[in-house]
Coordinates of C-alpha atoms and ligand atoms in Angstrom, one line a residue:
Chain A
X1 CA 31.2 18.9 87.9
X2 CA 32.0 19.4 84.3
X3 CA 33.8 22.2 82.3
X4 CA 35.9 22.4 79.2
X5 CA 39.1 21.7 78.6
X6 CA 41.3 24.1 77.2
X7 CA 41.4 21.7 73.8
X8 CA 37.7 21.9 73.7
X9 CA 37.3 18.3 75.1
X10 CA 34.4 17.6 77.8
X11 CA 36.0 16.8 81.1
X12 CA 33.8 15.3 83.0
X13 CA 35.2 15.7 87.1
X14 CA 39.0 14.4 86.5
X15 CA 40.2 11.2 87.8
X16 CA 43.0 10.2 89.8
X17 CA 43.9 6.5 88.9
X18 CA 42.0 4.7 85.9
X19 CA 41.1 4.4 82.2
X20 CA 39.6 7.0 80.0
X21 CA 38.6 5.9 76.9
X22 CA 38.3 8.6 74.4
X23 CA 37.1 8.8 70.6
X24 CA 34.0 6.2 71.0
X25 CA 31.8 6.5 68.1
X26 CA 28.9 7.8 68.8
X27 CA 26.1 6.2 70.9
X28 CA 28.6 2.9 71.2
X29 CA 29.4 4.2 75.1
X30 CA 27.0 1.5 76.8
X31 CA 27.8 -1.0 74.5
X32 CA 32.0 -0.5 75.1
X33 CA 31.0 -0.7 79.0
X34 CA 28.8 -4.0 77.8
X35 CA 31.9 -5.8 76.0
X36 CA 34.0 -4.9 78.9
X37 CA 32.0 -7.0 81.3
X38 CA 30.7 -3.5 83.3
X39 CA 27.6 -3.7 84.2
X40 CA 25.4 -2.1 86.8
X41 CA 26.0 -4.8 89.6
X42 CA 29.8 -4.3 89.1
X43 CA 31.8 -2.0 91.4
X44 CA 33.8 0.4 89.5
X45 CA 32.9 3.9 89.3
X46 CA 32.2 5.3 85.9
X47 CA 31.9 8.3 84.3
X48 CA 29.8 8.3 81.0
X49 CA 29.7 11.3 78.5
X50 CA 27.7 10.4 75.3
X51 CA 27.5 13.0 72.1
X52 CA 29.9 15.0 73.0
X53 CA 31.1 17.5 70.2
X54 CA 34.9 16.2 69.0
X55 CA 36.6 18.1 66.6
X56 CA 37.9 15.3 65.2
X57 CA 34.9 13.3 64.9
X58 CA 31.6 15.2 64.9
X59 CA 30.5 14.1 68.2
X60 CA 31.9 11.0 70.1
X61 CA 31.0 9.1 73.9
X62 CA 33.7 9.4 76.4
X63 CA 33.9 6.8 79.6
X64 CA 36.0 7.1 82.5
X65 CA 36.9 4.1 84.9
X66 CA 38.2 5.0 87.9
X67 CA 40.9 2.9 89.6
X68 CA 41.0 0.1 86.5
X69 CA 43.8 0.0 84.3
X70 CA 42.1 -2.1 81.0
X71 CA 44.3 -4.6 79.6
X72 CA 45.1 -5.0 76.0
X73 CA 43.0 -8.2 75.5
X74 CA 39.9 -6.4 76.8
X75 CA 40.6 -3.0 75.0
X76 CA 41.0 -5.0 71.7
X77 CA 37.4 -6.2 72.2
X78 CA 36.6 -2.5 72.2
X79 CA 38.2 -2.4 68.3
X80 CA 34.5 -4.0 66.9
X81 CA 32.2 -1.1 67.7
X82 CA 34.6 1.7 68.2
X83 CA 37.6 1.2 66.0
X84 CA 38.7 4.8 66.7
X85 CA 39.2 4.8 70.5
X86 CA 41.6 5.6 72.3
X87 CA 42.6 4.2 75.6
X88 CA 44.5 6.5 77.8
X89 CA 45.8 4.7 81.4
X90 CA 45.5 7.9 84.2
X91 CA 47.8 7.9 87.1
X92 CA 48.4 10.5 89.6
X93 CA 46.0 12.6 86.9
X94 CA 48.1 12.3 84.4
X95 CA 47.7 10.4 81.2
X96 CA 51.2 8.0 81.2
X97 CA 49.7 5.7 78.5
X98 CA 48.1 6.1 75.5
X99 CA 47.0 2.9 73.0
X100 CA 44.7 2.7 69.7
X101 CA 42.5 -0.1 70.0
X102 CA 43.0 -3.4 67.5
X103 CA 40.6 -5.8 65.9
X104 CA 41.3 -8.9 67.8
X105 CA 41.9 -12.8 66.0
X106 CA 39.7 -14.0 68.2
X107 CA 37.5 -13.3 70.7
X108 CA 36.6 -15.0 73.5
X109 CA 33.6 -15.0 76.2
X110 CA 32.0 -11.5 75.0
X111 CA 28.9 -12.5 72.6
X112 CA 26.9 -15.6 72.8
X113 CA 26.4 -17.8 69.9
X114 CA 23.5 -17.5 68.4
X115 CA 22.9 -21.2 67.8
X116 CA 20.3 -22.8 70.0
X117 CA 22.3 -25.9 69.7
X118 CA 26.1 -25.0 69.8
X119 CA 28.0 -26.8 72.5
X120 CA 28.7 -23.0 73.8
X121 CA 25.1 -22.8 75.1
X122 CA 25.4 -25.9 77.1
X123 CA 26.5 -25.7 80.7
X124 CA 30.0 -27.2 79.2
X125 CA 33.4 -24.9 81.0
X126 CA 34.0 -23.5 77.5
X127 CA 33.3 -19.7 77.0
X128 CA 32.3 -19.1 73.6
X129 CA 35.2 -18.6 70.7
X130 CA 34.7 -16.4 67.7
X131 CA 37.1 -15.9 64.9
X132 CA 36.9 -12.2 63.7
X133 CA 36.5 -12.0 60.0
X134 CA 35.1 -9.2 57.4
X135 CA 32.4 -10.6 56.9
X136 CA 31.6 -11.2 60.3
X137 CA 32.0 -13.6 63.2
X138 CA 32.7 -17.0 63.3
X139 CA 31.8 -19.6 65.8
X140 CA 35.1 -21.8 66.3
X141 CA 32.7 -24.6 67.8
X142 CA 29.4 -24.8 65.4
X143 CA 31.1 -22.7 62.7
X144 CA 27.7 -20.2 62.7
X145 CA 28.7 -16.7 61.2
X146 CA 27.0 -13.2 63.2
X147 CA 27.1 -11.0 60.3
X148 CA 24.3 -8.6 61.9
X149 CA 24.7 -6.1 64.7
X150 CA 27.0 -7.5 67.3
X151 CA 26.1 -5.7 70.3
X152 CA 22.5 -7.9 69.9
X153 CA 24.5 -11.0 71.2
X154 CA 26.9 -9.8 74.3
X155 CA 26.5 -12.3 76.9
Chain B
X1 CA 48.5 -34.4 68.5
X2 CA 46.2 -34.8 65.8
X3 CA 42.1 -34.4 65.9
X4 CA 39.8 -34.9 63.3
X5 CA 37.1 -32.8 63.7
X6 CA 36.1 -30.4 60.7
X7 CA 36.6 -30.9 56.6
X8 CA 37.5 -26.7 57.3
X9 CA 40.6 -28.1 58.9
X10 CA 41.9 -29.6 56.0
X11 CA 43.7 -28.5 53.0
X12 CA 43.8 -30.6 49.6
X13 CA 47.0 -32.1 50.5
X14 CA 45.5 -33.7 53.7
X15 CA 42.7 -35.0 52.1
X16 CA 44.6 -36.4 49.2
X17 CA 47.4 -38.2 51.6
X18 CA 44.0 -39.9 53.9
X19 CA 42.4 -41.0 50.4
X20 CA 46.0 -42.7 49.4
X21 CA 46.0 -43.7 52.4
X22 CA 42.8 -45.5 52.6
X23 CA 43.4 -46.8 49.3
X24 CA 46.3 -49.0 50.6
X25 CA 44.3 -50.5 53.8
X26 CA 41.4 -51.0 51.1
X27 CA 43.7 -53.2 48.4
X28 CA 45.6 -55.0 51.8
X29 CA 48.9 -53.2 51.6
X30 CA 48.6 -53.0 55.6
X31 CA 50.2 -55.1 58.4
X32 CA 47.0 -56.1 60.1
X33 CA 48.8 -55.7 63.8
X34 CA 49.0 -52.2 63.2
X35 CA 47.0 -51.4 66.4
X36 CA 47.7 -54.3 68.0
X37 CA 47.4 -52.9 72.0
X38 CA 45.7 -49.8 71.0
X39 CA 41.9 -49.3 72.5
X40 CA 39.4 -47.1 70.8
X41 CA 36.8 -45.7 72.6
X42 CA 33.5 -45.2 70.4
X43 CA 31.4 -42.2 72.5
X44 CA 28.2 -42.4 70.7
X45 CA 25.6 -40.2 72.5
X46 CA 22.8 -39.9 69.9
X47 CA 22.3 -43.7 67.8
X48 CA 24.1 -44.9 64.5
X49 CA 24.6 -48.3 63.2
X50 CA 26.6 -47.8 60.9
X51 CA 29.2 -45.4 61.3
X52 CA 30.1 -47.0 65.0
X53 CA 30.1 -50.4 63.4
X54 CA 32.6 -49.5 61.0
X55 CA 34.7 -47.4 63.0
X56 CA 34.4 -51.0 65.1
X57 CA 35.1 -52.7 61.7
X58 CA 37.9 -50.5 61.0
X59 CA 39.5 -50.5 64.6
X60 CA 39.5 -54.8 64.6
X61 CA 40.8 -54.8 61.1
X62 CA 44.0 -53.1 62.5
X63 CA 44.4 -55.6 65.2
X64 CA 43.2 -52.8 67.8
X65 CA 40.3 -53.2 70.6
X66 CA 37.1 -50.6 70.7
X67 CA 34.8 -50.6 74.0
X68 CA 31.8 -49.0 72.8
X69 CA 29.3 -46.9 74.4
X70 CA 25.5 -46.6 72.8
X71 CA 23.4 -43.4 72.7
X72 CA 21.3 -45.1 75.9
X73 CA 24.4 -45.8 77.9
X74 CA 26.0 -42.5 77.0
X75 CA 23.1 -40.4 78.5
X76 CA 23.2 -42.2 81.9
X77 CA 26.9 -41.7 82.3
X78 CA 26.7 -38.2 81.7
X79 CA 23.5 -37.7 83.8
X80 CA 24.8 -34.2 85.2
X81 CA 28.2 -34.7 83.9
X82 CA 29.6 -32.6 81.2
X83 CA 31.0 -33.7 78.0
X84 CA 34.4 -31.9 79.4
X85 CA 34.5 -34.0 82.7
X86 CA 33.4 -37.4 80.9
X87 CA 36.0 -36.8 77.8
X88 CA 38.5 -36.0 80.9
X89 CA 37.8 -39.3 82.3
X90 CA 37.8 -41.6 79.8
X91 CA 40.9 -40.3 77.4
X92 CA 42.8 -41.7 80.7
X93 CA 41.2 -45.1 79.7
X94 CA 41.9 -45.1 75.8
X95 CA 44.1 -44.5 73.0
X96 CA 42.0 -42.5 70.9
X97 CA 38.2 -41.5 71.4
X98 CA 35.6 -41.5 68.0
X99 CA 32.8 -39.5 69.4
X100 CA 29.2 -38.3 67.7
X101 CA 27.2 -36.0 69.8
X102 CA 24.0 -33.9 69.4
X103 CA 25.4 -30.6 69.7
X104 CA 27.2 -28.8 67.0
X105 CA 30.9 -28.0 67.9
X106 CA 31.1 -30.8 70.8
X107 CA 33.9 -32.8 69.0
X108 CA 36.3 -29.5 69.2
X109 CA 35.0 -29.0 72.8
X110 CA 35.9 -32.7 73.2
X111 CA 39.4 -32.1 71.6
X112 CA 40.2 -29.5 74.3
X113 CA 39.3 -31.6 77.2
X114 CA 41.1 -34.9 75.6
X115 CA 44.5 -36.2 76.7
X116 CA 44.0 -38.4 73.2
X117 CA 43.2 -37.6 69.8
X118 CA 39.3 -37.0 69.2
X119 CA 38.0 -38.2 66.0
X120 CA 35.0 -36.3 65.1
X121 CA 31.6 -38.9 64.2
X122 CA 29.2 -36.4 63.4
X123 CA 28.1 -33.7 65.7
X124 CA 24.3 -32.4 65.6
X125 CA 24.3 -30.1 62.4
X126 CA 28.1 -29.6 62.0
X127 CA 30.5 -31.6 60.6
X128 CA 30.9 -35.5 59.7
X129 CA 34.6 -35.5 58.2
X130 CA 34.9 -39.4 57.9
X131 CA 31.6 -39.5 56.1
X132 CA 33.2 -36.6 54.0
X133 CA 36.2 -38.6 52.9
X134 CA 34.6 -41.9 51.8
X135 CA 32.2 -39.7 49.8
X136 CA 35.5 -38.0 48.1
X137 CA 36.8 -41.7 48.2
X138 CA 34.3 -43.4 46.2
X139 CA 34.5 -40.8 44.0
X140 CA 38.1 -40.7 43.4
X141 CA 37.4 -44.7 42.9
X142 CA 36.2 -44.0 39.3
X143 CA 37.3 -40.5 38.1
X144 CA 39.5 -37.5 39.0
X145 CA 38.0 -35.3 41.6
X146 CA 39.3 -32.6 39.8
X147 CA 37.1 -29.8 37.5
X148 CA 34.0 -32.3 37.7
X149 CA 30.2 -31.3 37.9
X150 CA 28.8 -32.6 40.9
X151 CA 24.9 -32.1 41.8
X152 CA 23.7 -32.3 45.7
X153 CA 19.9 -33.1 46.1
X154 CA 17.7 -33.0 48.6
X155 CA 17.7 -31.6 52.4
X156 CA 20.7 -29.4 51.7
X157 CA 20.0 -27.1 54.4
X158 CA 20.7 -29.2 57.4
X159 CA 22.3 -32.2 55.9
X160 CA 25.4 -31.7 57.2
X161 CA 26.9 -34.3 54.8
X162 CA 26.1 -32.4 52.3
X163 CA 27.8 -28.8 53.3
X164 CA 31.4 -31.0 54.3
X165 CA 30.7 -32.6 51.0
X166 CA 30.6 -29.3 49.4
X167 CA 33.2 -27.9 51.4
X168 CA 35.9 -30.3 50.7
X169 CA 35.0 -30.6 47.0
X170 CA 35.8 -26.6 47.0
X171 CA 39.7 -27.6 47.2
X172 CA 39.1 -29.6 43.5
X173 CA 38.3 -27.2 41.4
X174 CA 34.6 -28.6 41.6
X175 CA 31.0 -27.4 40.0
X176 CA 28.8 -27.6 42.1
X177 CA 24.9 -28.0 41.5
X178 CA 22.0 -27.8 44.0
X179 CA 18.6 -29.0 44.3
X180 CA 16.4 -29.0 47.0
X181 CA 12.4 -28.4 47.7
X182 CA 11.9 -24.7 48.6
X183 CA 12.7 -23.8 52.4
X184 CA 15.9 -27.4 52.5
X185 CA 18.0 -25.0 49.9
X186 CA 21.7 -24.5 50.8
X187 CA 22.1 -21.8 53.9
X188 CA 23.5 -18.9 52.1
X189 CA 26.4 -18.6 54.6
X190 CA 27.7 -21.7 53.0
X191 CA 27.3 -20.8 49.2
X192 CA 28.4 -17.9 50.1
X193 CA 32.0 -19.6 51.9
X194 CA 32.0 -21.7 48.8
X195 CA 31.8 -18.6 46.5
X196 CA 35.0 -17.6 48.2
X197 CA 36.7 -20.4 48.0
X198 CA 36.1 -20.2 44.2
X199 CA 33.8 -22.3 43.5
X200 CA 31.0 -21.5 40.9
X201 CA 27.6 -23.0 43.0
X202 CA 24.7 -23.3 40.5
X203 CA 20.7 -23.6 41.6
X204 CA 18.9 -25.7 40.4
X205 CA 14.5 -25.4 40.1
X206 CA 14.8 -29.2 39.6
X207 CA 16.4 -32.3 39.5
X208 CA 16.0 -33.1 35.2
X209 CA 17.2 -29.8 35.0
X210 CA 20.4 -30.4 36.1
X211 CA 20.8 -34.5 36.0
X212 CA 21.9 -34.9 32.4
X213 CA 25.2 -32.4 33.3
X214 CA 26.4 -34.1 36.4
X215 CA 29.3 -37.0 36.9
X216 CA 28.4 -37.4 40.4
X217 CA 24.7 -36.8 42.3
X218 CA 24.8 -37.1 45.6
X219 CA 21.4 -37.3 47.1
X220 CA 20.4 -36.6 50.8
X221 CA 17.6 -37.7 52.8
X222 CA 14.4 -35.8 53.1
X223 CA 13.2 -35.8 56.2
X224 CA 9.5 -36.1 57.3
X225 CA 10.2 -34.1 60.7
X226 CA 11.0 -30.6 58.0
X227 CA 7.7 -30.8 57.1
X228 CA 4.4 -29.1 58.4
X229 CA 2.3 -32.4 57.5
X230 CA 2.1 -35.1 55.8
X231 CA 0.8 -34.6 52.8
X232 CA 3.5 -32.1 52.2
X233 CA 6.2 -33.9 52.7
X234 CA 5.1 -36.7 50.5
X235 CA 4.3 -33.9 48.0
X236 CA 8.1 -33.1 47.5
X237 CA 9.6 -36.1 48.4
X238 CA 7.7 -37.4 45.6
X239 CA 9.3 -34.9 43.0
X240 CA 12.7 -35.4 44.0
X241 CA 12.9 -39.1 44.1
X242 CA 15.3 -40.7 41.5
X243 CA 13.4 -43.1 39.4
X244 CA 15.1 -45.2 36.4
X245 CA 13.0 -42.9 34.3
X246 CA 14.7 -39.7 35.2
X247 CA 18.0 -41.4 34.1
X248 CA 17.2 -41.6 30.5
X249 CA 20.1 -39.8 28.8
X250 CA 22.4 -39.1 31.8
X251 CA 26.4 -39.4 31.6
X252 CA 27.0 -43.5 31.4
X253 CA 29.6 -42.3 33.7
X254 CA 27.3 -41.1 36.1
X255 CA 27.4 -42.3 39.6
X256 CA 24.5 -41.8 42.0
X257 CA 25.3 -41.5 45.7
X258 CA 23.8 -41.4 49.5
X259 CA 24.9 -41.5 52.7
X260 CA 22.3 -44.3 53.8
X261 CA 20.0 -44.5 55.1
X262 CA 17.4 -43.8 52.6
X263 CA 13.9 -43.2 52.9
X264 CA 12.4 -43.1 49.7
X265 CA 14.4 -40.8 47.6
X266 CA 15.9 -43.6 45.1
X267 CA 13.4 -45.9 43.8
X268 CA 14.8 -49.2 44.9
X269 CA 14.7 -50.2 41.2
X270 CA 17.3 -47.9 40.4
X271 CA 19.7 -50.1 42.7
X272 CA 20.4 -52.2 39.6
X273 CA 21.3 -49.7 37.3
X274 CA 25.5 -49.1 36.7
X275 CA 24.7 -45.7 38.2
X276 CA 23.8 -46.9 42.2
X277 CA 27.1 -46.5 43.7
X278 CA 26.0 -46.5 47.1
X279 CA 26.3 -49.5 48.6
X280 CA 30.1 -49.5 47.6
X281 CA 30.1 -45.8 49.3
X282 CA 29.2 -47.5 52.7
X283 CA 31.7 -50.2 52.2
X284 CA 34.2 -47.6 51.4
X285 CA 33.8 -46.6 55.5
X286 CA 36.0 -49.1 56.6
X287 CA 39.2 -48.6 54.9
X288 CA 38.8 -44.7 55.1
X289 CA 38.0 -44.9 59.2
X290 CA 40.7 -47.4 59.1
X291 CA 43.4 -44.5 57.8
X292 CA 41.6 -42.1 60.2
X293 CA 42.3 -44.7 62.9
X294 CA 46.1 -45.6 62.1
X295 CA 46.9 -41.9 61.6
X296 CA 45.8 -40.3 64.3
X297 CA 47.3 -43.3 67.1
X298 CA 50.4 -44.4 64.8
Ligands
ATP301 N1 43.0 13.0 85.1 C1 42.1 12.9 84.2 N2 40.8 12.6 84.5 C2 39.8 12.4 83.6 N3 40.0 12.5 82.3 C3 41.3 12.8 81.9 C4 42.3 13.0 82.8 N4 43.4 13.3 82.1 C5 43.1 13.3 80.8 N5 41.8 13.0 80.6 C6 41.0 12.9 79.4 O1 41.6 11.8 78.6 C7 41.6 12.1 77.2 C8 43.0 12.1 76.7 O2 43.7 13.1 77.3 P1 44.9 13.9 76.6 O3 45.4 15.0 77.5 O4 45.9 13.0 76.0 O5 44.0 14.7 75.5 P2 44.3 14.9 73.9 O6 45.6 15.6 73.7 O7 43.1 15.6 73.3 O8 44.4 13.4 73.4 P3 43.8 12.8 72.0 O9 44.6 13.2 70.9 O10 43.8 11.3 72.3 O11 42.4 13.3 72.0 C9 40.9 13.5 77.1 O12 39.5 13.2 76.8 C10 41.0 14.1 78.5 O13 39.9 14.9 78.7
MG302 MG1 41.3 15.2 72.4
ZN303 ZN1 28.4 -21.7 67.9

């Protein structure tokens, strides 16, 4: 069930408890699930509306996790591909939170290192450590920098 | 408690109080019990001569005990194990642990698993800070670090001596000059992080070119294994070696160093010219590993 909300905003069938995340850029919908460790084999149920028109942004994905409330650490990780969300925590069908997402320090166990022979690849109990910088990421164990595309290298 | 694992995890000041430091244990201002009771152990999981004999040097010197572990002995005790579980077990044994290990970031891993400080030996492709500082120490045994011209030959693109080197020498106001055959140049992540930290990087085609400029060439090995075949290899190794011929004209000042071993980029004949400066480099390990050693279990 969809329709439009009064604001011109795509609702796609409310939810009662969960996350919406709002203002994705663009085609980065799959991705955001990807850096938030939902896959297809995981259990939540998900709402995904991609291209949507936004009046503040052209057009923009939307993606609604029912009964999840996302933490700051793993909205943060959101911050790399879609610095403009905006996480909104839903209870009772109401929005009672509303955060911006920031650029983390670091950031822990979401991509892999692309170095065949960093100690992260290993079957070591470390999860891989970046250190976000402008230029691009930086491997706190074999110091290798992922300057390219970073949704390529999420575990 | 204090690691030694990466030249990034320095600044000047560091480097400047180790190299003081080492100077003191190098001229005998030292109380040679300084270790007495304290037990180094030397992880060694891929072979070296020389830098575990002189951390073993280094670690006697101070009055302190090493048990040792070789590259063959290392891969049975891990058979299965991790490096976490196996740096677990045997910081319980030790006072400090000087490990070198194949894979690139293992001696940070090693720090967060260690209930003792981790001194970093050289791991894979990363980082070899001890052989960093008694490059920077010979150095500073015959001229100011600061504002000199310093070339790098050879396999700069994974001698990892060479990118600490670099690295550190970016905290002294250094210019730096590289040479190496086509496809061993410099990664360009790393002239790029020495860019930022201001230092002018100039390329050099080859190695007469630059030589006549330079107070310091530090020369790397070229390896065979780089090299599609033979006949290549012996094709560039052969332009880059340092004959007595290409140092007509250079700086009398000019010292020539290598982290040893050598294949065949210095002409053996060059070994009695003022210039060869790196035998005294490998002597300079003990004293510096000896400062390593007494700071991080004092
Ligand atoms: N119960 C709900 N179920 C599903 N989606 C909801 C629910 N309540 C709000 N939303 C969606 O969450 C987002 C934020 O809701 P809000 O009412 O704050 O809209 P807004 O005023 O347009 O906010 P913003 O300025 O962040 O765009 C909108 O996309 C809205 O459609
Ligand atoms: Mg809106
Ligand atoms: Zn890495």
């Amino acid at each position: 069930m969809t329709r439009k909300d009064p604001s011109g905003g795509l609702i796609i069938s409310p939810i009662k408890n969960g996350t919406v995340i709002d203002h994705i850029t663009a085609g980065e919908a799959l991705n955001v699930l990807r850096f938030l460790g939902i896959t297809g084999s995981t259990r939540e149920c998900l709402s995904i509306a991609t291209n949507v028109e936004s009046k503040r942004m052209g057009t923009k994905d939307i993606v609604k996790v029912e009964n999840r409330e996302l933490c700051t650490e793993e909205v943060d990780r959101i911050a790399l591909l879609a610095p403009h969300a905006k996480i909104n925590i839903i209870r009772d069908y109401k929005v009672v939170e509303k955060m911006g997402v920031e650029i983390p320090e670091i950031l822990r166990g979401v991509v892999r290192c692309p170095n065949p022979g960093c100690i992260t690849n290993t079957n070591e109990p470390v999860a891989s450590a970046f250190e976000v910088l402008d230029k691009g990421l930086h491997c706190l164990y074999c110091d290798w920098l992922i300057k390219d595309n970073i949704a390529n290298h999420i575990i | 408690m204090y690691h030694i694992i990466s030249i990034r995890d320095f600044e000047r000041n560091d480097l400047d109080y180790l190299l003081d430091r080492a100077g003191e244990f190098d001229t005998g201002k030292y109380q040679p019990g300084m270790l007495d009771n304290k037990l180094v152990a030397l992880l060694f999981f891929e072979p070296s001569t020389r830098t575990r004999m002189s951390f073993a040097t280094a670690m006697a010197r101070l009055g302190g005990k090493s048990i040792s572990v070789d590259s063959v002995e290392a891969s049975s005790i891990v058979k299965g194990e991790t490096l976490a579980d196996t740096i677990r077990v045997i910081s319980s044994y030790v006072d400090a642990i000087v490990l070198r290990h194949p894979k690139e970031g293992a001696a940070r891993l090693a720090s967060e698993f260690s209930s003792v400080p981790v001194i970093n030996a050289g791991d894979g492709a990363g980082q070899h800070p001890s052989q960093t500082l008694l490059d920077l120490y010979t150095i500073r045994q015959s001229m100011p670090v600061d504002g000199i011209n310093v070339g790098l030959l050879g396999d700069l693109r994974y001698g990892r001596t060479a990118h600490s080197l670099a690295l550190a020498l970016s905290l002294y106001g250094v210019t730096l000059h590289t040479i190496a055959p086509k496809g061993l140049e410099m990664p360009a992540s790393i002239t790029l992080e020495l860019r930022e930290r201001g230092m002018e990087v100039i390329e050099h085609p080859n190695v007469e070119e630059a030589v006549k400029e330079l107070d310091v060439l530090y020369v790397t090995r070229i390896q065979r294994e780089r090299f599609p075949d033979s006949a290549s290899y012996y094709n560039v190794a052969s332009s880059y070696r340092i004959t007595t011929d290409l140092l007509d004209g250079v700086n009398d000042h000019l010292m020539i160093l290598h982290p040893l071993p050598r294949a065949g980029e210095i002409d053996p004949a060059v070994d009695c010219t003022p210039y060869a400066r790196y035998f005294e480099q490998a002597r300079n390990g003990v004293p510096v590993r000896m400062a390593l050693l007494h700071e991080v279990m004092k």
